[in-house]
PDB file of C-alpha atoms in Angstrom:
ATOM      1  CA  UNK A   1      13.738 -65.117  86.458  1.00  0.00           C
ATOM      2  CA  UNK A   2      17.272 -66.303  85.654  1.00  0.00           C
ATOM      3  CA  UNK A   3      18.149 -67.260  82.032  1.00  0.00           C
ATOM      4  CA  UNK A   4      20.817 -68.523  80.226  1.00  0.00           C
ATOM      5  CA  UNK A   5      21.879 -69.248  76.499  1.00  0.00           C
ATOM      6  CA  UNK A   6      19.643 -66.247  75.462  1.00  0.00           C
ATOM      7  CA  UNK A   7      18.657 -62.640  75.901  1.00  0.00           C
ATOM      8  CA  UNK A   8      15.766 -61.792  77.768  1.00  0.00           C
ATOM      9  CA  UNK A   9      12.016 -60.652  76.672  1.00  0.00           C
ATOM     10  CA  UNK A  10      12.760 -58.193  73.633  1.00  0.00           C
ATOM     11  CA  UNK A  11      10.635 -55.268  72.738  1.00  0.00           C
ATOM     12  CA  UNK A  12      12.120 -53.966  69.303  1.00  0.00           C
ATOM     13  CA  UNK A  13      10.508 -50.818  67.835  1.00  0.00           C
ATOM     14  CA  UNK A  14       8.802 -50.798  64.135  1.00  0.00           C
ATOM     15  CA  UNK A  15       8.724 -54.646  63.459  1.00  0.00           C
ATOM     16  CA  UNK A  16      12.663 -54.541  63.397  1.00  0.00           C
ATOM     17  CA  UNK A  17      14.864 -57.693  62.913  1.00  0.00           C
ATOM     18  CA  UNK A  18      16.235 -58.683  66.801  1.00  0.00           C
ATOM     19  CA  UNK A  19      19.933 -59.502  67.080  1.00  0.00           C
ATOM     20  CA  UNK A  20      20.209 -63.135  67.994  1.00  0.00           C
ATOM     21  CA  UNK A  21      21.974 -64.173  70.915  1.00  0.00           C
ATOM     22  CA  UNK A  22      25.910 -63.437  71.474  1.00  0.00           C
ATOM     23  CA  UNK A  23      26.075 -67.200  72.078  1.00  0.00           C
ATOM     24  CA  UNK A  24      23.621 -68.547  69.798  1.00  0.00           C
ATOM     25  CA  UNK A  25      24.663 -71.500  67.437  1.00  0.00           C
ATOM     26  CA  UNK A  26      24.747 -71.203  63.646  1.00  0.00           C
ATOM     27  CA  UNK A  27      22.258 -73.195  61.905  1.00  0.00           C
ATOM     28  CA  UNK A  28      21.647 -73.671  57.525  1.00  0.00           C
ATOM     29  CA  UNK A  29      19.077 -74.259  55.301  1.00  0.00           C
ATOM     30  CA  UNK A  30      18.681 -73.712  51.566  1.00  0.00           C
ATOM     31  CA  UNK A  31      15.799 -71.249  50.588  1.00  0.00           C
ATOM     32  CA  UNK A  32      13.476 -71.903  47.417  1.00  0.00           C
ATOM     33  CA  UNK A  33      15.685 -70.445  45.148  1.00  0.00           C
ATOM     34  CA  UNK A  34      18.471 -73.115  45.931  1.00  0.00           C
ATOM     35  CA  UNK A  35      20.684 -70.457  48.169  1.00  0.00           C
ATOM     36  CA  UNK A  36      22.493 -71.667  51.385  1.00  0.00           C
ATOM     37  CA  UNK A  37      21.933 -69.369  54.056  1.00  0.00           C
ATOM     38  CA  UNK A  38      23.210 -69.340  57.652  1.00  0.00           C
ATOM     39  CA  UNK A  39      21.168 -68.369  60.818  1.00  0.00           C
ATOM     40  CA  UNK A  40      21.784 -67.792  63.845  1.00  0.00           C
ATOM     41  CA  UNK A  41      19.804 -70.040  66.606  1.00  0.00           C
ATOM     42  CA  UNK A  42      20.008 -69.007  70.343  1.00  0.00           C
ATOM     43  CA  UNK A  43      18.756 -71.823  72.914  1.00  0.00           C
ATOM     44  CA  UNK A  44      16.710 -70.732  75.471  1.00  0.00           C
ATOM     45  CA  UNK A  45      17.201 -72.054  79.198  1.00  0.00           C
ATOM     46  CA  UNK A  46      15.430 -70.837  82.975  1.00  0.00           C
ATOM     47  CA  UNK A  47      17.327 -71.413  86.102  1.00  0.00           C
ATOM     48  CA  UNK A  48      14.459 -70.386  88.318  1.00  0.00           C
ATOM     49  CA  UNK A  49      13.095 -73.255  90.206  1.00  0.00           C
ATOM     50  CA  UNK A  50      10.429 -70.854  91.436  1.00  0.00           C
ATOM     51  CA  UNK A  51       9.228 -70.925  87.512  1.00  0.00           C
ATOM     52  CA  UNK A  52       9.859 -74.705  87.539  1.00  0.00           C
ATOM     53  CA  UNK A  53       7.674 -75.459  90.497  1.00  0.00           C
ATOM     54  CA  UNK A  54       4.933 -72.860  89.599  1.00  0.00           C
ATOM     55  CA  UNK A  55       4.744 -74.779  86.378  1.00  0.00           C
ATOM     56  CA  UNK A  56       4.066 -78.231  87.700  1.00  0.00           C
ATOM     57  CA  UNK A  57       0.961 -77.732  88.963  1.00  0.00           C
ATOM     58  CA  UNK A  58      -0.399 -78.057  85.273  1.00  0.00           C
ATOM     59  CA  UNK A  59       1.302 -81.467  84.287  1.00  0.00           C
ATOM     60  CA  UNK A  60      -2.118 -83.810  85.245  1.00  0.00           C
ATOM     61  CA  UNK A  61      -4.338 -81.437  82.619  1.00  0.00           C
ATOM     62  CA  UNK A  62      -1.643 -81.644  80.013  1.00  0.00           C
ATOM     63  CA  UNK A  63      -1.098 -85.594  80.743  1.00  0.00           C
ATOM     64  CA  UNK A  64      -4.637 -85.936  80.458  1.00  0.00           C
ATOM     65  CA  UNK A  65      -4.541 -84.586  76.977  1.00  0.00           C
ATOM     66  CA  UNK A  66      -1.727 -85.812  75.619  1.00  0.00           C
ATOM     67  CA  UNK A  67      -2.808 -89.515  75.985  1.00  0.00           C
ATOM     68  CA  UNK A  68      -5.816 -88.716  73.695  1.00  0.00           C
ATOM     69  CA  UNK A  69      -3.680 -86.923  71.599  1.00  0.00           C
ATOM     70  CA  UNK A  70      -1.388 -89.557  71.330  1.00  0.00           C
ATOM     71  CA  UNK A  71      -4.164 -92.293  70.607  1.00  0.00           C
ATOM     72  CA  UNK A  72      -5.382 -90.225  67.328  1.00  0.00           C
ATOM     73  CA  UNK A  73      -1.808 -90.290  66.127  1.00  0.00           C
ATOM     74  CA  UNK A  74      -0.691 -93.873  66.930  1.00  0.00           C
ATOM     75  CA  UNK A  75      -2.893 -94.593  63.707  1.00  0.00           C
ATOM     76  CA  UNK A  76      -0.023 -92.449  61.695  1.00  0.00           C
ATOM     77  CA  UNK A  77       2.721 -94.399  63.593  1.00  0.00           C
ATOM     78  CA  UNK A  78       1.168 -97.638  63.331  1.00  0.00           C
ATOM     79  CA  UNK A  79       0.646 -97.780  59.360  1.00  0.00           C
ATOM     80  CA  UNK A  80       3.077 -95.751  58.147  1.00  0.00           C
ATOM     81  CA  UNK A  81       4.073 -97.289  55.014  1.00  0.00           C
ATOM     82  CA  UNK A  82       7.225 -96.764  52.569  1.00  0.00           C
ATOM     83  CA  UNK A  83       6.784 -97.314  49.158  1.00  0.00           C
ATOM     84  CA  UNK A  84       9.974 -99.196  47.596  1.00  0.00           C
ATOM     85  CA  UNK A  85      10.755 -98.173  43.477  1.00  0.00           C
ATOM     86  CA  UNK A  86      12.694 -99.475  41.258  1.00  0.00           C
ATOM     87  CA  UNK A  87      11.944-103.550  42.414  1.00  0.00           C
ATOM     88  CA  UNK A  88      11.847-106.585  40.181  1.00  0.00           C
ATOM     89  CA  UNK A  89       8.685-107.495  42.350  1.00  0.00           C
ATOM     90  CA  UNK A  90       5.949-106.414  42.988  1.00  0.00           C
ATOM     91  CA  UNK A  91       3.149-103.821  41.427  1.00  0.00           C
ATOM     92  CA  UNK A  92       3.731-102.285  38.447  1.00  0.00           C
ATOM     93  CA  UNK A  93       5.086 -98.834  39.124  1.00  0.00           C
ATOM     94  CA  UNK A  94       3.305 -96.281  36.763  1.00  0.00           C
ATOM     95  CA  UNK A  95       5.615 -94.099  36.944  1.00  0.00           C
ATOM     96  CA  UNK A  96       7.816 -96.539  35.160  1.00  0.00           C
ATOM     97  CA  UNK A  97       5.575 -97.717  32.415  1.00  0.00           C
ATOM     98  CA  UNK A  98       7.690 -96.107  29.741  1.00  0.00           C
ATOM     99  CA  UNK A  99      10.603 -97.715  31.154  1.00  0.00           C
ATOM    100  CA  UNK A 100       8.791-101.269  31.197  1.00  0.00           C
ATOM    101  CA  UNK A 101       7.882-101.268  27.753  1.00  0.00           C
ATOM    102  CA  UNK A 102      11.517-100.715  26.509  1.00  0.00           C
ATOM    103  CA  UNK A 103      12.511-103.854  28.636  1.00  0.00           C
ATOM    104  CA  UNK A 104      13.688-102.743  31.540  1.00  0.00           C
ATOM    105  CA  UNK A 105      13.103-105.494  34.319  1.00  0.00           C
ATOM    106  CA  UNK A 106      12.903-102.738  37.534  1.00  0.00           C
ATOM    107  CA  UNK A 107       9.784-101.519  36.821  1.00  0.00           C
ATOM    108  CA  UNK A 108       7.961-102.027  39.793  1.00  0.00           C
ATOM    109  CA  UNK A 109       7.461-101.182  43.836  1.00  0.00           C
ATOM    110  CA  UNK A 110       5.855-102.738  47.023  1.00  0.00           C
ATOM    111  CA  UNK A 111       5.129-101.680  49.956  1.00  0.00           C
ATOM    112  CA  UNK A 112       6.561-102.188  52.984  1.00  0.00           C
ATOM    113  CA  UNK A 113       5.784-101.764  56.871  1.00  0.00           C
ATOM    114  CA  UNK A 114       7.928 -99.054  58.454  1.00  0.00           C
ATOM    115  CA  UNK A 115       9.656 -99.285  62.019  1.00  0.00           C
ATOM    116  CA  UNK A 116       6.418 -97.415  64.076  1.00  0.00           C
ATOM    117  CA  UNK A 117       8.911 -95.284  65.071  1.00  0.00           C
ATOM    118  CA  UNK A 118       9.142 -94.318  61.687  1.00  0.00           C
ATOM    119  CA  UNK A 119       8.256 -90.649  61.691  1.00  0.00           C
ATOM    120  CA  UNK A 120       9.974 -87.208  62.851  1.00  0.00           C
ATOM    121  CA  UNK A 121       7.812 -83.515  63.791  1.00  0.00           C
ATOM    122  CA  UNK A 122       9.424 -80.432  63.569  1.00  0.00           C
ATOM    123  CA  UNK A 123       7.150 -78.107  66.403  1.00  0.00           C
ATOM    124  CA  UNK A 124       7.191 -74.233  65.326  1.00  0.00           C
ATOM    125  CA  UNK A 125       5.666 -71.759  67.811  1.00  0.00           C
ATOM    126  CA  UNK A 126       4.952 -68.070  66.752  1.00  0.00           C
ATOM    127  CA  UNK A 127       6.195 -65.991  69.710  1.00  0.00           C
ATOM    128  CA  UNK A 128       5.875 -62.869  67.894  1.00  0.00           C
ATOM    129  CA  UNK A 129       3.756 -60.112  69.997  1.00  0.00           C
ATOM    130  CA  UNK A 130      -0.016 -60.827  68.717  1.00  0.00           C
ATOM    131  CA  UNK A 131       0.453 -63.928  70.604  1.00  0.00           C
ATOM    132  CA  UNK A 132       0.960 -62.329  74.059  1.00  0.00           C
ATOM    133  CA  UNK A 133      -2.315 -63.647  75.651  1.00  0.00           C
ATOM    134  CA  UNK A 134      -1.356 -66.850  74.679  1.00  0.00           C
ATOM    135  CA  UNK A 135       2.556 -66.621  75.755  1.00  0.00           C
ATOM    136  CA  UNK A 136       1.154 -65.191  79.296  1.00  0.00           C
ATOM    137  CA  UNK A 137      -1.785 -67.224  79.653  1.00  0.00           C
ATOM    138  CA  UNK A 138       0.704 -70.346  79.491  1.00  0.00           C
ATOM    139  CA  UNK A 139      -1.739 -71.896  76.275  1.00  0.00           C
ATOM    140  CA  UNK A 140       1.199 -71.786  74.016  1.00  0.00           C
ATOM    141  CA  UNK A 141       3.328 -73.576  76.820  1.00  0.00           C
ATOM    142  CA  UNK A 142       0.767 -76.325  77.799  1.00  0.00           C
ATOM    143  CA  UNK A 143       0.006 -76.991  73.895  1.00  0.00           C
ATOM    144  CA  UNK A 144       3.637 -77.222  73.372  1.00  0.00           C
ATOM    145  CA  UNK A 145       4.066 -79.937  76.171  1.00  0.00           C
ATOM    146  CA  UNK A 146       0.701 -81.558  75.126  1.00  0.00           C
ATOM    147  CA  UNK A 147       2.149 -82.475  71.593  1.00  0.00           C
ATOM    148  CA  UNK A 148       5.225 -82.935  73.136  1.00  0.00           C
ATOM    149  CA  UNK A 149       4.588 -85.552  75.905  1.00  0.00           C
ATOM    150  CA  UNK A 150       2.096 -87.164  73.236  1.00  0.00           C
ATOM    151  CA  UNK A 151       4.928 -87.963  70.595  1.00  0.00           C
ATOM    152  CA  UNK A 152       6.764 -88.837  73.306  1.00  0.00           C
ATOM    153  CA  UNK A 153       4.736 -91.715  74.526  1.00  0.00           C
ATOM    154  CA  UNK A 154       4.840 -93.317  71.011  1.00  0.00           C
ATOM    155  CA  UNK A 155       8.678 -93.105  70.409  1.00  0.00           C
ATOM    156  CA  UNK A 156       8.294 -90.256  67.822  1.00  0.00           C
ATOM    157  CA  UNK A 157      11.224 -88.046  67.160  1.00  0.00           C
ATOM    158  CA  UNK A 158      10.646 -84.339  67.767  1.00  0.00           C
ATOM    159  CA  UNK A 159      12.104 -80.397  67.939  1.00  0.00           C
ATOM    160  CA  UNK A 160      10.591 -77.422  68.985  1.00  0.00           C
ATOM    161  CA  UNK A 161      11.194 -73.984  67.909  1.00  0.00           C
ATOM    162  CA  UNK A 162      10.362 -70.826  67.967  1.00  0.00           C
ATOM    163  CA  UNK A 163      10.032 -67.876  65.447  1.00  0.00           C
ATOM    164  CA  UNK A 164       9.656 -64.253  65.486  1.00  0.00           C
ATOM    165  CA  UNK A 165      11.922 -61.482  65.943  1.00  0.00           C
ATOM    166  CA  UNK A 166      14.562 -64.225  65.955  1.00  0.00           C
ATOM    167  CA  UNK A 167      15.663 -68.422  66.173  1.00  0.00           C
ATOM    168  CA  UNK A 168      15.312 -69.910  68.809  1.00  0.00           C
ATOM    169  CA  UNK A 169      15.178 -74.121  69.959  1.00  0.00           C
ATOM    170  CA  UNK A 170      13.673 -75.168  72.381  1.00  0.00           C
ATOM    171  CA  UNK A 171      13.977 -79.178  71.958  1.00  0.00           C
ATOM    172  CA  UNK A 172      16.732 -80.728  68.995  1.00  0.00           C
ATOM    173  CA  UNK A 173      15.900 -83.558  67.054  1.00  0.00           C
ATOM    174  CA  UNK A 174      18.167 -86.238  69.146  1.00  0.00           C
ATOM    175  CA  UNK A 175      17.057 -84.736  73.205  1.00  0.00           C
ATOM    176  CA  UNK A 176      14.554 -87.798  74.381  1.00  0.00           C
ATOM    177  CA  UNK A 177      12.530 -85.280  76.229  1.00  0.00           C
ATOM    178  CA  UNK A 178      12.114 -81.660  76.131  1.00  0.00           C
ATOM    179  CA  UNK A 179      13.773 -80.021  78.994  1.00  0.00           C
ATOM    180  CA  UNK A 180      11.204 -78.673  81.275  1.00  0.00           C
ATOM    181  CA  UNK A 181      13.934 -75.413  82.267  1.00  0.00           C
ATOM    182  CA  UNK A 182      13.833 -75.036  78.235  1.00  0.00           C
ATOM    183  CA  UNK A 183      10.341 -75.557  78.272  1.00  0.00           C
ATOM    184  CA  UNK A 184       9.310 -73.004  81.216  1.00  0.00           C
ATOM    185  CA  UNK A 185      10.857 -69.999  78.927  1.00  0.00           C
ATOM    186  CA  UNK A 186       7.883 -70.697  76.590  1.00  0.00           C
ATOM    187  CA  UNK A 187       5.831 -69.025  79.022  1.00  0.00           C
ATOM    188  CA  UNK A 188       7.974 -65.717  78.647  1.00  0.00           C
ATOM    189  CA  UNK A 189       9.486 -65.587  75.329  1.00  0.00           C
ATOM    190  CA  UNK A 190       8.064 -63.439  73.427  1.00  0.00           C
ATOM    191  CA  UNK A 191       8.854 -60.621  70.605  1.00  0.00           C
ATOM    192  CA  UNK A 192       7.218 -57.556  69.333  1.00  0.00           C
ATOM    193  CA  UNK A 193       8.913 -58.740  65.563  1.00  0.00           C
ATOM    194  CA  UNK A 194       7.668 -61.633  63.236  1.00  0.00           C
ATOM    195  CA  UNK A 195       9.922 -61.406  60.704  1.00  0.00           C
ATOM    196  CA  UNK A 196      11.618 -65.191  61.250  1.00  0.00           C
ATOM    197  CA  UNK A 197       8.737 -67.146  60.331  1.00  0.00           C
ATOM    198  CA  UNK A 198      10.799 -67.750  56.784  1.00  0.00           C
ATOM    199  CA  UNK A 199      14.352 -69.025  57.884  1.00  0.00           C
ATOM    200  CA  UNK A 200      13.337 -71.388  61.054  1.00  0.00           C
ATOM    201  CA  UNK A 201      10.643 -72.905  58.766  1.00  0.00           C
ATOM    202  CA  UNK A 202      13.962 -73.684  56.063  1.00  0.00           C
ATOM    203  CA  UNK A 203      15.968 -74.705  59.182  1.00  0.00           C
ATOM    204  CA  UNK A 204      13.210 -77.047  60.489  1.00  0.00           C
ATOM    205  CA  UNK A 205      13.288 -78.617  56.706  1.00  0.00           C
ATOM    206  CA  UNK A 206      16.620 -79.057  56.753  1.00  0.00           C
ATOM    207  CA  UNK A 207      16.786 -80.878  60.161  1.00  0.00           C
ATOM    208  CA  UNK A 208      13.576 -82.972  58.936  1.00  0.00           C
ATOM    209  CA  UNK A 209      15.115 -84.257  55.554  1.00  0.00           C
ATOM    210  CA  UNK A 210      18.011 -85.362  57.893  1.00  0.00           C
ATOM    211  CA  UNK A 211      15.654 -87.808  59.721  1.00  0.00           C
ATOM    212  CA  UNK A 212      15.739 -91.152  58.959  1.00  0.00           C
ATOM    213  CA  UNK A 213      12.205 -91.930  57.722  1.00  0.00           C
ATOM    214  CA  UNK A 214       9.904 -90.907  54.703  1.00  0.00           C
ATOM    215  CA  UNK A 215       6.877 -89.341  57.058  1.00  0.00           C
ATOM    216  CA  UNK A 216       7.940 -86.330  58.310  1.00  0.00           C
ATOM    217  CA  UNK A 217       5.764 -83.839  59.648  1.00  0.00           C
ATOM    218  CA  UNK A 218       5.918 -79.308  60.718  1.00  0.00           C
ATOM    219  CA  UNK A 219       2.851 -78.624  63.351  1.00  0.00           C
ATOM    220  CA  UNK A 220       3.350 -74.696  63.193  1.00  0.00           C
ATOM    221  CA  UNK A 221       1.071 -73.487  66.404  1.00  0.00           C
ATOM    222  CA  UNK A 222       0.491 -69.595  65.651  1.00  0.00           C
ATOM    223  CA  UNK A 223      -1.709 -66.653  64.811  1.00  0.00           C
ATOM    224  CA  UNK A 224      -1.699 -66.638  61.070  1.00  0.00           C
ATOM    225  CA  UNK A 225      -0.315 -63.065  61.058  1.00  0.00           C
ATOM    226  CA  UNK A 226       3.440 -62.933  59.775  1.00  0.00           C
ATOM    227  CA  UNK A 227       5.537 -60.336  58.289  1.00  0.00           C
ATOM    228  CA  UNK A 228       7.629 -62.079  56.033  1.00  0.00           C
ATOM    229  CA  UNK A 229       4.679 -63.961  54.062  1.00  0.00           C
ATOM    230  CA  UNK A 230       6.666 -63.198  50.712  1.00  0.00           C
ATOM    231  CA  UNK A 231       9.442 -64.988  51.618  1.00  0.00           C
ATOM    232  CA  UNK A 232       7.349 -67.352  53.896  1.00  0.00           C
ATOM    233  CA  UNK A 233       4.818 -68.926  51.244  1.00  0.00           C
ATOM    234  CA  UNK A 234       7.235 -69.959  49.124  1.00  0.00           C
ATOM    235  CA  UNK A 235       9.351 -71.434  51.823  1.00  0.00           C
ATOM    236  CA  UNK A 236       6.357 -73.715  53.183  1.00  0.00           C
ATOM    237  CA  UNK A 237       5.860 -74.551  49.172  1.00  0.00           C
ATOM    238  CA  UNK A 238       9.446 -75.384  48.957  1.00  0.00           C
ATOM    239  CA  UNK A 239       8.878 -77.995  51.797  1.00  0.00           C
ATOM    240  CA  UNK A 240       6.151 -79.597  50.501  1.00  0.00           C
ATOM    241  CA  UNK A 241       7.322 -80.303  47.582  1.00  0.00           C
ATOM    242  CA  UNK A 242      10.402 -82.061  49.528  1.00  0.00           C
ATOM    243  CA  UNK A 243       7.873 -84.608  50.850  1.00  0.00           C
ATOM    244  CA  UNK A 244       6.821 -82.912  54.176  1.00  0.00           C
ATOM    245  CA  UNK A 245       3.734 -82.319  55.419  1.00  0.00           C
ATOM    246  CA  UNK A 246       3.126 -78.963  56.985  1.00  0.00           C
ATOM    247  CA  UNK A 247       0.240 -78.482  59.516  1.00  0.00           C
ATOM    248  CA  UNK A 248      -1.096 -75.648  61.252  1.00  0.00           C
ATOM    249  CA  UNK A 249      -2.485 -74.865  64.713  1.00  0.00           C
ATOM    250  CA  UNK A 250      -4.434 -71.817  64.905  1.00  0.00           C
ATOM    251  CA  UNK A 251      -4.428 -70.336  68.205  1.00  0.00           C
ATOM    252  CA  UNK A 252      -7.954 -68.481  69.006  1.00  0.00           C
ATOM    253  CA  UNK A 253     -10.649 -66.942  66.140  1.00  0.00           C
ATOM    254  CA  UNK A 254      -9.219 -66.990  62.901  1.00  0.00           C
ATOM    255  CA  UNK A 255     -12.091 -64.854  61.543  1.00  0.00           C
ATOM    256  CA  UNK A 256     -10.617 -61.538  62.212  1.00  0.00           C
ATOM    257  CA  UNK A 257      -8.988 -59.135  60.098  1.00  0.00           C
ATOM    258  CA  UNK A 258      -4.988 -59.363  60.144  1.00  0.00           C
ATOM    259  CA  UNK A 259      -2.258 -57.086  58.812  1.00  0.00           C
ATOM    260  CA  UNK A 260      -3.275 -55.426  55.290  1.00  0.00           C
ATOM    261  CA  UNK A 261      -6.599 -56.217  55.332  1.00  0.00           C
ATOM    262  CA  UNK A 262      -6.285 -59.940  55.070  1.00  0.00           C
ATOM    263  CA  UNK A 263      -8.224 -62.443  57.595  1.00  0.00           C
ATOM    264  CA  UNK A 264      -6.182 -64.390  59.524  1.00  0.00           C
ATOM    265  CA  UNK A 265      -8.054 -67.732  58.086  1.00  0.00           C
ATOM    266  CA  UNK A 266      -7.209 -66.616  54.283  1.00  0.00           C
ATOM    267  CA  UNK A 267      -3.430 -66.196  55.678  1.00  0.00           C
ATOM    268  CA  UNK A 268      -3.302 -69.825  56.844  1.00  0.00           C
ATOM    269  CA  UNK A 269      -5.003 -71.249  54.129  1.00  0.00           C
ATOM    270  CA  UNK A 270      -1.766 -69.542  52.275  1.00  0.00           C
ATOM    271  CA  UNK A 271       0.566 -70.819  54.260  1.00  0.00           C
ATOM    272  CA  UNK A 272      -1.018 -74.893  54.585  1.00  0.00           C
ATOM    273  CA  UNK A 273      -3.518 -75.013  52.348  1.00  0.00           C
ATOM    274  CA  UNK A 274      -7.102 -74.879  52.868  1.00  0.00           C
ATOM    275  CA  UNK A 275      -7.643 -77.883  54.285  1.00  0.00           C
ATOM    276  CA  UNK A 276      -4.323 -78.560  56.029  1.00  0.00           C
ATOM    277  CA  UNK A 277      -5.333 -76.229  59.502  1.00  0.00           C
ATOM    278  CA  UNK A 278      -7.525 -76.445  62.251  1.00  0.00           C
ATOM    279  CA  UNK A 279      -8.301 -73.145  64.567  1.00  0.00           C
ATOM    280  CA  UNK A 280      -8.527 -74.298  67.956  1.00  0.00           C
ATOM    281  CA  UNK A 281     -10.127 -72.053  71.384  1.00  0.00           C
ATOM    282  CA  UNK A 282      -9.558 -74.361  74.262  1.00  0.00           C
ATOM    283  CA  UNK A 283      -6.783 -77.053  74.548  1.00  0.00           C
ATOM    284  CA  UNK A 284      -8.722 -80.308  75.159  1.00  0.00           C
ATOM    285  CA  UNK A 285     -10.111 -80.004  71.163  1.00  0.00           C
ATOM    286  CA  UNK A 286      -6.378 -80.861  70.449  1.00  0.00           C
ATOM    287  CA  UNK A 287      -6.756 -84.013  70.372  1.00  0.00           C
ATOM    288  CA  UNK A 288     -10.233 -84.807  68.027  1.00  0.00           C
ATOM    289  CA  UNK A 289      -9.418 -81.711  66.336  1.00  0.00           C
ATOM    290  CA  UNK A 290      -6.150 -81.677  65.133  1.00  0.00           C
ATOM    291  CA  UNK A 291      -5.113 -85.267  66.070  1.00  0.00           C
ATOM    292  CA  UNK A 292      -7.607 -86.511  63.547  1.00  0.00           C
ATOM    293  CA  UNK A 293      -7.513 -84.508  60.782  1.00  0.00           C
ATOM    294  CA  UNK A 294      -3.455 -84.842  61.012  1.00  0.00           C
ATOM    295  CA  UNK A 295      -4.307 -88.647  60.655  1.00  0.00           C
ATOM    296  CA  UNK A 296      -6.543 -88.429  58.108  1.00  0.00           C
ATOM    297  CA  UNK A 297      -4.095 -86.766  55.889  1.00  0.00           C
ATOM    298  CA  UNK A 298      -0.859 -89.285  56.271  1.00  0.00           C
ATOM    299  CA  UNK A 299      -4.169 -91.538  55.358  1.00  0.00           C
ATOM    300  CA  UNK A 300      -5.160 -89.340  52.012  1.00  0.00           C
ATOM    301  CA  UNK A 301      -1.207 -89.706  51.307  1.00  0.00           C
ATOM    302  CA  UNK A 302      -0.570 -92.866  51.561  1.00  0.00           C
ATOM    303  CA  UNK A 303      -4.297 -93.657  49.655  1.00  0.00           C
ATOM    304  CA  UNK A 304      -2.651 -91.544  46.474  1.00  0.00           C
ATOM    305  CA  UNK A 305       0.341 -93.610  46.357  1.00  0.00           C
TER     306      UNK A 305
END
């Protein structure tokens, strides 16, 4: 297969750290502790149009999917709504109650309809080496252009990337469509590391806070079984608290036993939250699976505003 922009399939020994590519770009985000830290971000491409062609056999199932998909989340385009402080008008603002009783006149907010375009997804794929069946199998690929095509159809801004032994992007923030020759290399990418969960979760933040909207949204497909969960947990925490929702997409049974003793489901309820994953064993559950619930929570948001 020929590539370009990146290295290869890597097979580093012990769990190591990979060396990004010579011509990757340089990419920041701020960690928890307020640091600015620089990574390096290679951009994977195929030239084979043997790959491309064997790949297009599987665009009718994935089209098929991704227009139910896209139905379950045209409810979080659709009434997406942007609360407005600080107004003369309007409800009362709580939060400003203190301020009201000294005299203060902008004491209250309303609510306002958003553009339905109003809403950005940052796509992180685990390509570290307990997700070989799923690299080779093409399940990580055809889930990747399922949510893809399906924000696609509603005018949602998207990127993809991908985390393991090292940064890599698929799909930036501004391309209208992903690529299908960057797209194809998600069916060989892969890494024995999973080390870069941490950093490409802080650089999808950082590209997310630069979108212009207030619903913005990480679907993190993977196995539930990184390395760097110290510096990882507090990164997704960090995140939150900036306003963005983090989902996960569990890939297979997440009932077995991980890395130290830990099952895979307890290490994604620490990385979402209990009730902010869904474990999924065949694609076409995407949709009333994970579509809904990731409706039903911009719905339990916006309800606690």
């Amino acid at each position: 297969m020929g590539t370009t922009r990146t290295t290869s399939r890597i097979w580093d020994q012990g769990y190591k750290r990979e060396a990004a590519p010579h011509d990757a770009v340089e990419q920041r985000y701020r960690t928890p502790d307020g640091r600015v830290v620089t990574y390096k971000t290679g951009f994977p491409m195929t030239t084979s149009s043997a790959t491309l062609e064997g790949l297009k056999g599987r665009e009718v199932q994935q089209r098929e999917i991704s227009g139910r998909l896209a139905r379950q989340l045209e409810s979080v385009r659709d009434e997406a709504e942007e609360r407005i402080r600080f107004e003369r008008r309007g409800r009362l603002d709580r939060r400003r109650y203190v301020a009201a009783l000294t005299g203060k006149d902008t004491v209250r907010s309303r609510v306002t309809d958003v553009p339905e375009t109003g809403m950005a997804v940052s796509i992180l794929l685990d390509q570290s080496g307990s997700m070989q069946d799923h690299i080779d199998g093409l399940r990580l690929y055809d889930a990747t252009c399922i949510i893809g095509q399906a924000l696609e159809q509603l005018e949602i801004g998207y990127e993809v990337r991908g985390h393991g032994g090292s940064s890599q992007q698929y799909k930036a923030m501004d391309d209208p469509k992903l690529d299908p020759r960057r797209a194809a290399r998600l069916a060989t990418d892969i890494s024995q590391s999973n080390h870069v969960t941490a950093p490409v979760v802080g650089l999808a933040t950082t590209s997310l806070m630069g979108a212009d909207t207030n619903n913005r949204l990480i679907i993190n497909l993977m196995d539930g079984d990184m390395e760097d969960d110290p510096e990882l947990i507090p990164q997704y925490e960090a995140t939150r608290k900036a306003g963005i929702v983090t989902f996960g997409i569990f890939l297979g049974n997440p009932n077995r036993t991980g890395m130290h003793g830990v099952t895979l489901a307890e290490k994604m309820n620490r990385y979402f939250g209990r009730n902010n994953w869904r474990a999924i064993n065949d694609l076409s559950e995407m949709p009333k699976v994970v579509g809904r619930r990731i409706a039903d929570i911009f719905d339990e948001l916006q309800g606690d505003e």
